[in-house]
Short mmCIF file of C-alpha atoms and ligand atoms in Angstrom, two decimals:
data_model
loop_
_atom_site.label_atom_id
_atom_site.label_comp_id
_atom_site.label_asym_id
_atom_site.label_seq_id
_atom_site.Cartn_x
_atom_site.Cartn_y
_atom_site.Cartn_z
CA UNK A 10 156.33 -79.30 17.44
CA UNK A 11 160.26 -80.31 16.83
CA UNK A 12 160.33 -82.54 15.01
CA UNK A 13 163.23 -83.80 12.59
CA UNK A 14 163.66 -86.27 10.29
CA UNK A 15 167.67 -87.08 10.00
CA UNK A 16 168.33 -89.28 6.94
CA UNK A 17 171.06 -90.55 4.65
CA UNK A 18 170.90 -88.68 1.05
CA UNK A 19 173.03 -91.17 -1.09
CA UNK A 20 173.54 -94.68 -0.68
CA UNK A 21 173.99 -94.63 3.03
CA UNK A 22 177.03 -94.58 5.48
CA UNK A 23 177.19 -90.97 5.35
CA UNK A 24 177.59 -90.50 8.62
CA UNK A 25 174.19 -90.39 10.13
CA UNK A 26 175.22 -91.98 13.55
CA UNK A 27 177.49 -89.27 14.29
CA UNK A 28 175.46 -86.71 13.36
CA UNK A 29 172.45 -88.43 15.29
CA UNK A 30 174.83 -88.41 18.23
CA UNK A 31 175.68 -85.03 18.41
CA UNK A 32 172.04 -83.61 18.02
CA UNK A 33 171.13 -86.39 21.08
CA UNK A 34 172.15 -83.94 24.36
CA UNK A 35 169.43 -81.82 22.83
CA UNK A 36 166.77 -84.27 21.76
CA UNK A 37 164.25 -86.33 24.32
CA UNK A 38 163.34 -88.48 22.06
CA UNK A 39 165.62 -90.58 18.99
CA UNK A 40 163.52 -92.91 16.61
CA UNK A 41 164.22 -95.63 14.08
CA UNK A 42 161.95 -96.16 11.90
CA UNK A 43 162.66 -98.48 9.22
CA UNK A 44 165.55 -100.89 8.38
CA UNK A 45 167.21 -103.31 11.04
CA UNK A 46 170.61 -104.55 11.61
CA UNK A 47 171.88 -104.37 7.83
CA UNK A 48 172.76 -100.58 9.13
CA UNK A 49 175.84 -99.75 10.79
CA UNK A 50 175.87 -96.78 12.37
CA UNK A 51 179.30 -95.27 13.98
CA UNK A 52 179.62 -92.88 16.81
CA UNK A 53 182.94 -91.53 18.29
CA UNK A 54 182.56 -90.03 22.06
CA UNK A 55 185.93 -88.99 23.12
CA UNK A 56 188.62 -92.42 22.78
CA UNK A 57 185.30 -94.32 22.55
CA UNK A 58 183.86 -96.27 19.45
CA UNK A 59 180.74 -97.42 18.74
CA UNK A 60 179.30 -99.34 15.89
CA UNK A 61 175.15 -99.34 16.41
CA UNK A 62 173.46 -101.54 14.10
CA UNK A 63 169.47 -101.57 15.83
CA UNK A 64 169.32 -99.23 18.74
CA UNK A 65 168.93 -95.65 17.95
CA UNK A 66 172.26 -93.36 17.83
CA UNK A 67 170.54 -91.17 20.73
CA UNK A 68 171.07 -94.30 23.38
CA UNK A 69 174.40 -92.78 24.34
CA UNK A 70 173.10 -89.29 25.05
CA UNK A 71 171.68 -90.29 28.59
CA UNK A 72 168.79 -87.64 28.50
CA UNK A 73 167.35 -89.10 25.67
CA UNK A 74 164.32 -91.84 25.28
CA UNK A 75 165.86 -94.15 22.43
CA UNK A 76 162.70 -95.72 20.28
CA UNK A 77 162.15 -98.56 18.10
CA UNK A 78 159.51 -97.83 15.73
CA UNK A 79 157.21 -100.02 14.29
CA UNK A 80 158.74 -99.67 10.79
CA UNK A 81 162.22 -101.36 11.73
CA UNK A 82 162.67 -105.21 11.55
CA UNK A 83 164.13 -106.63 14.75
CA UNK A 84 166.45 -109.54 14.98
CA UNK A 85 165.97 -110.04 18.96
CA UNK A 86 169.20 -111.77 19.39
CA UNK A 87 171.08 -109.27 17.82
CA UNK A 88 168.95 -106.47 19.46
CA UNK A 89 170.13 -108.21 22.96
CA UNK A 90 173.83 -108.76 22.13
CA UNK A 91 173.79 -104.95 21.30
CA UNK A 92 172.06 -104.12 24.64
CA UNK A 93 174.32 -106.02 26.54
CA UNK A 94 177.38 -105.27 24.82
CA UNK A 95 176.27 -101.23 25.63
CA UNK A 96 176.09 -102.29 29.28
CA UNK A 97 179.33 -103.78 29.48
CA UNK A 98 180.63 -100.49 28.66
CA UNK A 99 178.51 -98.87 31.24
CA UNK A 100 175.76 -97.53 28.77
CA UNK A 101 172.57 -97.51 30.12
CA UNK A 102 169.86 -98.52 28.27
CA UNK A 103 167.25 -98.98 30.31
CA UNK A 104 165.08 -96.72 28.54
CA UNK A 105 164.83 -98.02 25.17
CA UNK A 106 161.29 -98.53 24.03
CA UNK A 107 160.48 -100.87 21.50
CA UNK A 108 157.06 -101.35 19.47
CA UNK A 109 154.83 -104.06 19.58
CA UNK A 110 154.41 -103.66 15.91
CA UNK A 111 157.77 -104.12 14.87
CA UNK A 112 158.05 -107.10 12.36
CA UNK A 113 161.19 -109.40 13.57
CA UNK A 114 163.76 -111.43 12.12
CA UNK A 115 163.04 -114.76 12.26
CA UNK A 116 166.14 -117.26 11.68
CA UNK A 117 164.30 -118.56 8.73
CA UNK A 118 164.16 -115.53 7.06
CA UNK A 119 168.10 -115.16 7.80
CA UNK A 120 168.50 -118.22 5.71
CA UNK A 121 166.08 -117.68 2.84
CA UNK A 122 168.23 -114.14 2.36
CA UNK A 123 170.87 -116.12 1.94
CA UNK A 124 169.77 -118.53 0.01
CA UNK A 125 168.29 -116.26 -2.39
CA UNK A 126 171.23 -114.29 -2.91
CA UNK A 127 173.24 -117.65 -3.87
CA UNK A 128 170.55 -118.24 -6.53
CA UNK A 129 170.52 -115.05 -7.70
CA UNK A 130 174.80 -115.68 -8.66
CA UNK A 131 175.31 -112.83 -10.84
CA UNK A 132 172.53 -110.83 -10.38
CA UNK A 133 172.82 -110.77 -6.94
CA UNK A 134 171.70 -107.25 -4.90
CA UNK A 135 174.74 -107.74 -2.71
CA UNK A 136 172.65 -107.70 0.41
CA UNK A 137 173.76 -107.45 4.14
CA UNK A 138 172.57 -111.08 4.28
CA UNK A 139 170.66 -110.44 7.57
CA UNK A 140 167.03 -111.00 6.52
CA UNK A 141 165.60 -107.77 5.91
CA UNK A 142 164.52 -108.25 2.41
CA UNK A 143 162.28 -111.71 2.99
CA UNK A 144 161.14 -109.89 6.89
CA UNK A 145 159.67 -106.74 4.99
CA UNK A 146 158.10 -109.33 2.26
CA UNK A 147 156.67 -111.41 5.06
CA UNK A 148 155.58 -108.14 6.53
CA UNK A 149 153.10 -107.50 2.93
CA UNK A 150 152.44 -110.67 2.19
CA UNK A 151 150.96 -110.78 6.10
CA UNK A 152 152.88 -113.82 7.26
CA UNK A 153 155.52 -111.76 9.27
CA UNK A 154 155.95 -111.90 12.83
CA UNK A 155 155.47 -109.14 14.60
CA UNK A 156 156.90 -108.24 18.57
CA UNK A 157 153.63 -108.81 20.15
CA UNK A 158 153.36 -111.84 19.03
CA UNK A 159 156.05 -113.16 21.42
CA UNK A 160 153.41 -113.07 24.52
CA UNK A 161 150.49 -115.19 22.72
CA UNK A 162 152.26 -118.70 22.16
CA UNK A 163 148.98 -120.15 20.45
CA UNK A 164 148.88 -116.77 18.03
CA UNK A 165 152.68 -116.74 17.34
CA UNK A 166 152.54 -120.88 16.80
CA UNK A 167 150.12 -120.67 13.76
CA UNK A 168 151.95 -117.36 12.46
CA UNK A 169 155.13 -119.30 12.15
CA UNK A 170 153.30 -122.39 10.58
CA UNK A 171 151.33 -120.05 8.12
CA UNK A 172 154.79 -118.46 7.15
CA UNK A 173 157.02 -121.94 7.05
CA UNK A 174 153.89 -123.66 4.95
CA UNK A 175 155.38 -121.69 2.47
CA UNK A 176 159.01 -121.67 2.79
CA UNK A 177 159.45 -124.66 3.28
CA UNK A 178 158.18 -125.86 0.11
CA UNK A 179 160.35 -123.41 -1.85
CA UNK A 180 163.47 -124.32 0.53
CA UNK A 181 163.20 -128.04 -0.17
CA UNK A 182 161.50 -127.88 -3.78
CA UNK A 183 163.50 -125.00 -5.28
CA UNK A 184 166.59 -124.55 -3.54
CA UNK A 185 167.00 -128.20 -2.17
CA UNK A 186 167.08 -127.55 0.96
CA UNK A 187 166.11 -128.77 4.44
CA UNK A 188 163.06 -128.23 5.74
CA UNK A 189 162.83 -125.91 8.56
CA UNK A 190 160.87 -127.07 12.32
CA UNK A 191 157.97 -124.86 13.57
CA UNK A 192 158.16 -125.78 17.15
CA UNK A 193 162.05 -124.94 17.18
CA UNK A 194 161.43 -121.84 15.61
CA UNK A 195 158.80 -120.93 18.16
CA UNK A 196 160.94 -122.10 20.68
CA UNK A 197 163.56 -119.86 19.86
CA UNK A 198 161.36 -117.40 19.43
CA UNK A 199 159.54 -117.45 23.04
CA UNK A 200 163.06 -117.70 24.58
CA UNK A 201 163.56 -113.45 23.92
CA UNK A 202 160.22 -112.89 24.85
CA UNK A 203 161.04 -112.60 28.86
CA UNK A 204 163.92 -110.48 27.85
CA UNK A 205 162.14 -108.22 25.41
CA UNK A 206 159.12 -107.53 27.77
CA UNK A 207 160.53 -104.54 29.57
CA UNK A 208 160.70 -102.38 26.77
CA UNK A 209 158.08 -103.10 24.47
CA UNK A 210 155.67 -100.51 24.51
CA UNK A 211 152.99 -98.61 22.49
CA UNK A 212 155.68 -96.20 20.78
CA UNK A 213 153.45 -94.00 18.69
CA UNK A 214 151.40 -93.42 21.56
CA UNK A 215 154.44 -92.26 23.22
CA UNK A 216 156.18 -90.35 20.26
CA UNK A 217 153.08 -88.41 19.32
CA UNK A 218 152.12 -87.41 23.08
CA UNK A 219 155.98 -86.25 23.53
CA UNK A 220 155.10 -84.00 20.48
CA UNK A 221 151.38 -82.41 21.79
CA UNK A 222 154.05 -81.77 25.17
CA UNK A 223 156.35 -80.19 22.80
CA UNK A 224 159.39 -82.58 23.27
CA UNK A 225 162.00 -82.76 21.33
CA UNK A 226 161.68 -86.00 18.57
CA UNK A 227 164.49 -86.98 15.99
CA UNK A 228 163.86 -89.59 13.57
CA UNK A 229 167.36 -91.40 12.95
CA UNK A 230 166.95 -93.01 8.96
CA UNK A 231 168.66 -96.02 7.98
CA UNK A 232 170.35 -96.15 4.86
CA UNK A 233 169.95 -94.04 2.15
CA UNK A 234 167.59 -92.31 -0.15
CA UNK A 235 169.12 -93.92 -3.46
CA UNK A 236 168.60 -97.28 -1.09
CA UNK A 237 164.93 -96.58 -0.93
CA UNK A 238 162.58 -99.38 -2.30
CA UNK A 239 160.36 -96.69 -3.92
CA UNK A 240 162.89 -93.95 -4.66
CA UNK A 241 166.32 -95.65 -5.36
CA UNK A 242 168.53 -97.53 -7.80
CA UNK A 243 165.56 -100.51 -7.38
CA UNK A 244 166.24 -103.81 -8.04
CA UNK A 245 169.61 -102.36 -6.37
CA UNK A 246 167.90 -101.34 -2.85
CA UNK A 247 166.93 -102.05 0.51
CA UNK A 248 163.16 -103.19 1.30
CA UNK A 249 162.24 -100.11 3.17
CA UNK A 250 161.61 -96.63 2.96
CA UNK A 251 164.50 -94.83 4.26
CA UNK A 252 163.32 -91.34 2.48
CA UNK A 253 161.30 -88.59 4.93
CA UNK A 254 157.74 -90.26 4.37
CA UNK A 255 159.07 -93.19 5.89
CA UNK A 256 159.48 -91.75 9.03
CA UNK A 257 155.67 -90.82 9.19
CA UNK A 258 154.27 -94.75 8.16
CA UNK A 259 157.61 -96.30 10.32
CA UNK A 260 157.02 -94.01 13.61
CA UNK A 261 153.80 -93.03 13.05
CA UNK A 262 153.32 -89.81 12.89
CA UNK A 263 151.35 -87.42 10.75
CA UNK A 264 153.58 -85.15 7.63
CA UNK A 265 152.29 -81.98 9.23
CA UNK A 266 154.27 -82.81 12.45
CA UNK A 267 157.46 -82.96 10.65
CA UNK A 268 159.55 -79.48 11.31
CA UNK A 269 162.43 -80.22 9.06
CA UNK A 270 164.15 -82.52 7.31
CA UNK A 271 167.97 -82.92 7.44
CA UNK A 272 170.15 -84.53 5.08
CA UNK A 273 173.36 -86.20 5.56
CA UNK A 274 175.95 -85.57 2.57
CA UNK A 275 179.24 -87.43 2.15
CA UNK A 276 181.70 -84.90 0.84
CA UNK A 277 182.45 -87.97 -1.76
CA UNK A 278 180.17 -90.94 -2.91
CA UNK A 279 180.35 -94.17 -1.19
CA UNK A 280 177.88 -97.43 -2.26
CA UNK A 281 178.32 -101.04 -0.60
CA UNK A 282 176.70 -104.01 -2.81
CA UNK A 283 175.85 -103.92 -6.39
CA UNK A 284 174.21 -101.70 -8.29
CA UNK A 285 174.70 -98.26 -10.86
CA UNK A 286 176.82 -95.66 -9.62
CA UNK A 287 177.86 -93.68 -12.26
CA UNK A 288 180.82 -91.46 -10.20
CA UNK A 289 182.37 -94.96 -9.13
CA UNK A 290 186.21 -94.42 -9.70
CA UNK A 291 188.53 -97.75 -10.39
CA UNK A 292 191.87 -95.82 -9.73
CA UNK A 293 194.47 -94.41 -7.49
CA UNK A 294 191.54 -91.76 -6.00
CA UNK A 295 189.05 -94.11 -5.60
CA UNK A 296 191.94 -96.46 -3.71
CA UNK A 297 192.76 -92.93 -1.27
CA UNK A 298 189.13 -91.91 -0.85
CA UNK A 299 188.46 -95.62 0.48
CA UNK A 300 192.07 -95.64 2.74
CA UNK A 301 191.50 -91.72 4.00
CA UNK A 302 187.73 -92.26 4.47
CA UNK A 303 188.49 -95.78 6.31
CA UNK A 304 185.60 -96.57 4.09
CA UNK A 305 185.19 -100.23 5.43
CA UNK A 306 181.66 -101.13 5.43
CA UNK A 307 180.92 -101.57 9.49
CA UNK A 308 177.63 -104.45 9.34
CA UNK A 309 179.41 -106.70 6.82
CA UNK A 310 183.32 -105.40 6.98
CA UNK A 311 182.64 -105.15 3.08
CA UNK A 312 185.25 -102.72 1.43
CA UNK A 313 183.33 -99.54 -0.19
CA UNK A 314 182.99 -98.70 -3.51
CA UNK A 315 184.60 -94.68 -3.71
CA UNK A 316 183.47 -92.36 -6.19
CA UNK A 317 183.36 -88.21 -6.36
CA UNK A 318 180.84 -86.25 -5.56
CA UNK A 319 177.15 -86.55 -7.27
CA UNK A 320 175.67 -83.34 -7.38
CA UNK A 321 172.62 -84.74 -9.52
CA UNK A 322 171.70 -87.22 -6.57
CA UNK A 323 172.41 -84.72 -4.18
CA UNK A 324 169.48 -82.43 -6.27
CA UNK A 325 167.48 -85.68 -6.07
CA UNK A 326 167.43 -86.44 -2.57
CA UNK A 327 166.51 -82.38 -2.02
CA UNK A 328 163.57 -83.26 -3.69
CA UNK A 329 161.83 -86.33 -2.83
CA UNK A 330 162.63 -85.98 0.99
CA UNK A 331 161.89 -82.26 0.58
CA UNK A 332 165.56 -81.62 2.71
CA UNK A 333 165.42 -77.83 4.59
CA UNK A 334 168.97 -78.63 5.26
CA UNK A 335 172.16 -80.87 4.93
CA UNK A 336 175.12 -82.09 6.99
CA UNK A 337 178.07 -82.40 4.88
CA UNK A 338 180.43 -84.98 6.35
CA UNK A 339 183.86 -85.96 5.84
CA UNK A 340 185.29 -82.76 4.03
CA UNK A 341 188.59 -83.57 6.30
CA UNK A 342 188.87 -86.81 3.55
CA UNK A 343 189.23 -84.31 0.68
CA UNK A 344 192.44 -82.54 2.13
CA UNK A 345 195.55 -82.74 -0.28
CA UNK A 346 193.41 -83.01 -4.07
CA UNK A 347 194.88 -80.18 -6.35
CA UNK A 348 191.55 -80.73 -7.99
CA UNK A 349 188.54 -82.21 -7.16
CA UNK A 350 186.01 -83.20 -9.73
CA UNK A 351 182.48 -82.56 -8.73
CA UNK A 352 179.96 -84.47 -10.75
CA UNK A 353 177.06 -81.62 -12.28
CA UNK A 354 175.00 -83.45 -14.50
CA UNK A 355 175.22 -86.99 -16.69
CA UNK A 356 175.76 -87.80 -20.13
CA UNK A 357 173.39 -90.37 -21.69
CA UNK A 358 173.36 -91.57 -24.71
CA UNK A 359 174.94 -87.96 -26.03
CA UNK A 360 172.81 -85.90 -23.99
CA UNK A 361 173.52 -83.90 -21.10
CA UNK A 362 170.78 -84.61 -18.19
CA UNK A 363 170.76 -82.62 -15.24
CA UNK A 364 168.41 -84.72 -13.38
CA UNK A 365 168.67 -88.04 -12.23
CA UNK A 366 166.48 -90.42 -14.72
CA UNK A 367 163.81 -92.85 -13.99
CA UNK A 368 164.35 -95.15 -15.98
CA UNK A 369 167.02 -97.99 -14.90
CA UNK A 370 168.12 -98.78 -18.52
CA UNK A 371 169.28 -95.02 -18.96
CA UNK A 372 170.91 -95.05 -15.18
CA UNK A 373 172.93 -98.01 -16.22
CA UNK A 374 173.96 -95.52 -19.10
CA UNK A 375 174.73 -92.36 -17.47
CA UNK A 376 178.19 -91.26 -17.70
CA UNK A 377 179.25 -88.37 -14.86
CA UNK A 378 180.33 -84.97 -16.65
CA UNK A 379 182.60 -83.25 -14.28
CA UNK A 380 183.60 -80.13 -13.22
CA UNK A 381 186.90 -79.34 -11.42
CA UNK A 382 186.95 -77.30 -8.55
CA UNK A 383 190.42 -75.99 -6.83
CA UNK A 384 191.50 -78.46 -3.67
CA UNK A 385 192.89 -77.47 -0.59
CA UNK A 386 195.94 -78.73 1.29
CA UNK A 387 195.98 -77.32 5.09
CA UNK A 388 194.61 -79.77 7.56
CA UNK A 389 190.99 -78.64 8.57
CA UNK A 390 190.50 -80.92 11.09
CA UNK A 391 190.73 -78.52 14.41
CA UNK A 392 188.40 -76.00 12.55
CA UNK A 393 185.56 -74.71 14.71
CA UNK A 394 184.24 -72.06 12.08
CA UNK A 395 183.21 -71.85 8.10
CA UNK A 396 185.87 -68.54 8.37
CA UNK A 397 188.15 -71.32 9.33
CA UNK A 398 188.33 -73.42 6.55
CA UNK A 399 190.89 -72.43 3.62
CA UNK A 400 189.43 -70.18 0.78
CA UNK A 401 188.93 -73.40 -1.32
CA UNK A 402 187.66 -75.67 0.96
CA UNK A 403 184.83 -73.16 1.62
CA UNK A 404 183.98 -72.95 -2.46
CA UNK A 405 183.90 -76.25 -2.47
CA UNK A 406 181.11 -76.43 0.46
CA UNK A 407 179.41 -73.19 -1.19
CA UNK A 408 179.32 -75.19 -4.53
CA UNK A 409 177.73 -78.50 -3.31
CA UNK A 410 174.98 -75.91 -1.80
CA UNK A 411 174.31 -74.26 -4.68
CA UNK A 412 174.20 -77.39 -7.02
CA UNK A 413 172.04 -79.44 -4.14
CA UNK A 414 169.44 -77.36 -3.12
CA UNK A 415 169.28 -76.60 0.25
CA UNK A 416 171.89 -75.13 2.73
CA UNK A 417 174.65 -76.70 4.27
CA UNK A 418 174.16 -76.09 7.71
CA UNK A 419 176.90 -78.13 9.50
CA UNK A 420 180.34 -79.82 8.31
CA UNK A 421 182.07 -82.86 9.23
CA UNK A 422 185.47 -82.42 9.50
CA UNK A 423 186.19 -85.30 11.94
CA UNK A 424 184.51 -88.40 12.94
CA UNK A 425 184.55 -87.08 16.57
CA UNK A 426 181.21 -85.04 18.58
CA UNK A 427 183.17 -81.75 18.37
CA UNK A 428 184.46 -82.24 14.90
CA UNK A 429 181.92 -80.75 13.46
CA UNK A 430 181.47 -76.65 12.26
CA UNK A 431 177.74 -75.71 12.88
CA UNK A 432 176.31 -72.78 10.47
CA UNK A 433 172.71 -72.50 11.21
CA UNK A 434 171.39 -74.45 14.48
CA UNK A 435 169.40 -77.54 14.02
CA UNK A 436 167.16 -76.81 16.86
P1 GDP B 9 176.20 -94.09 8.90
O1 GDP B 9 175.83 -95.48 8.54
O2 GDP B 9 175.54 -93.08 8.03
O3 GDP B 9 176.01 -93.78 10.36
O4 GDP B 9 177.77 -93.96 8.61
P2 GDP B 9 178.90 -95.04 9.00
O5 GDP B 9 179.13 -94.99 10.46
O6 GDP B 9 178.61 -96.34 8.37
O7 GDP B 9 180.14 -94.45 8.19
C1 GDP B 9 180.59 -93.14 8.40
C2 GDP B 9 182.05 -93.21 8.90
O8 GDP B 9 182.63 -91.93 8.80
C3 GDP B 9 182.18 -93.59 10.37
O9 GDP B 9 183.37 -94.32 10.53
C4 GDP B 9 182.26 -92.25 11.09
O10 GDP B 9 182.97 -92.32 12.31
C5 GDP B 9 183.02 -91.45 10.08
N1 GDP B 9 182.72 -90.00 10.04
C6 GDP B 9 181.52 -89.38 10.22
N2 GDP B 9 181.64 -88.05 9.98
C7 GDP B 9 182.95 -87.83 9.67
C8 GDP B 9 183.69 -86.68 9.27
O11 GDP B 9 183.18 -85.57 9.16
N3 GDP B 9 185.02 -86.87 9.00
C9 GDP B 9 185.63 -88.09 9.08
N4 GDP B 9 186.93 -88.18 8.78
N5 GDP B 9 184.95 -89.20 9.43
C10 GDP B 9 183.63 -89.07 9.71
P1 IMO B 10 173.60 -97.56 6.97
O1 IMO B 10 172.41 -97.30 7.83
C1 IMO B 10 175.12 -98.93 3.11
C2 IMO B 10 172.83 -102.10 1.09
C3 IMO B 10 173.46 -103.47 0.97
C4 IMO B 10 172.85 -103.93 -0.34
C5 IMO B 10 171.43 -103.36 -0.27
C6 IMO B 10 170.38 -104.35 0.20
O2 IMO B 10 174.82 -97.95 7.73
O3 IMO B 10 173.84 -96.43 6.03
P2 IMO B 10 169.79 -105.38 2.58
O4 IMO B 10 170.61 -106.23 3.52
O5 IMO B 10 169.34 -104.10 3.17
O6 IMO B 10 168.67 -106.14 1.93
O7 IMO B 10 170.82 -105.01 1.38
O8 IMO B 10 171.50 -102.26 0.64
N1 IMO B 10 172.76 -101.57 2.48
C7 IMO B 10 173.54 -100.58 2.94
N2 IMO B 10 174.55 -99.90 2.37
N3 IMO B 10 174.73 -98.61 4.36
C8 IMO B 10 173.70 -99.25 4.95
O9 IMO B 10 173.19 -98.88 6.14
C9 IMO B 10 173.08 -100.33 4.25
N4 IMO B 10 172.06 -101.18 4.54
C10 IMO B 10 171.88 -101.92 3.44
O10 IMO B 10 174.86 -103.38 0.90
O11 IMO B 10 173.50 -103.31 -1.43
MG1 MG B 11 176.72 -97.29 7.99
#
């Protein structure tokens, strides 16, 4: 049963897409299964660029079945621009499977994301502003919509009223605002049902007979696991679970299925929005990390915030998503340091902590105690093997193992499919 769960390990944008993409000639089947379009997901093929915000990296590996799990929230109108923009570009995508039980975007829960963040001034999370956050509280307060109910018009007519009774008395009450129309909301809505039919589908059905027929399945994670709602820098977070047990509630598929568990590693620490980040660097390194890395948020075109490496997070991730391996990407960005300072524990409050704390008050306090480790200055972007790499470069990769827990069993040296030195096989 191959099964793999593929998932950021910091605060997302480590690379995920590309690695997705390059496991995808191998895979049948690539599955989202939480998140929506607040990710941005980059793939290079060749001279070609793609930024994937909803469909699953494997839809440009043409073997493979891309899925839509019932865990993701769909915006259907971005979900269609995406599709079609693929098949201008001669993608096909006619395979893509999408579950009934995925919770969409509705346009009023683009606005009240909005909204909210403008109300929240100061102490706002910095969100993608694409409605995930009010979609996934619709979703447990049991007023979202959900993809099936596209086809019932009666059903999805007194969803949308049951959710807008609501809203709309907070919109016009709290935030003075207009109220918003059921029937145009419905309207909009049943105008992607048409185009939507063709690929919804019962997708844990699917995934889990693909498994008892010994397929191939890789779940693709959104975000990050210091973005998780449960597990990360909360209030500072997404709404879903992007950490390995959210592959089994978002797909639907039992823990015992799961064969491994790969995390993706930035070399460096990048974070978009607000929130603690305790290796965050305000100078000249942060300013190259961000330039070299091209570390330009690709959903909201957002600058990122650059920091060193976080060995204590790294430890952190190893442990609540129980990694068996990582994928260190972008160890290319590090070339031409004399130094580079590798975060091995925190300082709080006078003591050194070696794990990362619970408690957001002593987060907010931790201050990174570094250790330098010897830089490299030959380009390693053509290397195909670990011998390869310049005596530093490959302390600095044996370090980060050591300090995170679990091996390093491929390197990013490149944002292209063959940039990439494999050490153990995936598969
Ligand atoms: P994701 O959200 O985790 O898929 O990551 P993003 O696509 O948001 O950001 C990662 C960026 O780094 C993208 O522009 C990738 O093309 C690029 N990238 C991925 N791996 C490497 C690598 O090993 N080296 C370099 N230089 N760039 C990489
Ligand atoms: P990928 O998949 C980095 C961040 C936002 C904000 C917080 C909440 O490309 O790694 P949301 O819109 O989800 O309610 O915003 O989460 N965020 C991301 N940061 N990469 C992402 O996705 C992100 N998706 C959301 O910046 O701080
Ligand atoms: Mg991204």
């Amino acid at each position: 049963m191959p099964a793999l769960v593929l998932l950021g390990a910091q605060w997302g944008d480590e690379g995920k897409g590309k690695a997705t993409d390059l496991l995808g000639g191998s895979v049948d089947y690539v599955v989202r299964y939480q998140g929506g379009n607040n990710a941005g997901h980059t793939v290079v093929v060749g001279d070609q660029k793609y930024a994937l915000h909803l469909l699953p990296s494997g839809i440009l590996s043409p073997g493979c079945t891309p899925v839509i799990g019932n865990g993701v929230v769909v915006d259907p109108s971005v979900l269609l621009s995406e599709l079609s923009g693929l098949n201008e570009r001669g993608v096909d995508t006619s395979k893509l499977l999408l579950s009934g039980n995925a919770h969409i975007i509705t346009p009023y829960n683009v606005t009240v994301d909005k909204v909210t963040e403008r109300f929240l001034g100061k102490r706002k999370i910095g969100t993608t502003g694409r409605g995930i956050g009010p979609t996934y509280a619709d979703k447990i307060n049991r007023v979202g919509i959900r993809v099936q109910d596209l086809y019932d018009e009666s059903i999805l007519t007194q969803k949308v009223e049951a959710a807008l009774d609501v809203k709309n008395q907070i919109l016009t009450k709290l935030y003075n605002r207009r109220a918003m129309a059921v029937d145009q909301a419905v309207e909009e809505l049943l105008g992607y049902a048409d185009k939507l039919a063709p690929y919804v589908a019962d997708t844990v059905l699917v995934i889990n007979q693909a498994l008892e027929e010994n397929k191939v399945v890789l779940f693709e994670g959104g975000q990050g696991t210091l973005l998780d709602i449960d597990h990360g820098t909360y209030p500072f977070v997404t709404s879903s679970n992007p950490t390995a047990g959210g592959a089994c509630t978002g797909a639907g598929v039992g823990p015992t299925k799961i064969s491994r568990v790969i995390g993706i590693l930035k070399a460096y620490t990048t974070r978009v929005g607000a929130g603690p980040f305790p290796t965050e660097l305000f100078d000249e390194d942060g300013e190259a990390l961000r330039r070299i890395g091209g570390e330009r948020g690709v959903t909201t075109g957002r600058d990122r915030r650059c920091g060193w490496f976080d060995a204590v997070i790294a430890r952190y991730a190893t442990r609540v998503n129980g990694l068996t391996d990582f994928f260190l990407t972008k160890l290319d960005v590090l070339t031409g340091w004399e130094q580079i300072p590798v975060c091995v524990a925190y300082e709080i409050d006078g003591k050194r902590v070696e794990e990362l704390p619970y408690s957001q008050t002593d987060f907010h306090h931790a201050k990174p105690v570094y250790e330098m480790l010897p830089g490299w200055s030959e380009d390693i972007s053509k290397a195909k093997s670990f011998a390869d790499l310049p005596k530093n470069a490959q302390s600095y990769v044996k370090a980060l193992e050591e300090m995170s827990g679990a091996p390093i069993s491929a390197i990013g040296v490149g944002p292209g499919r063959d940039e990439t030195i494999e050490i153990n096989s995936f598969l």
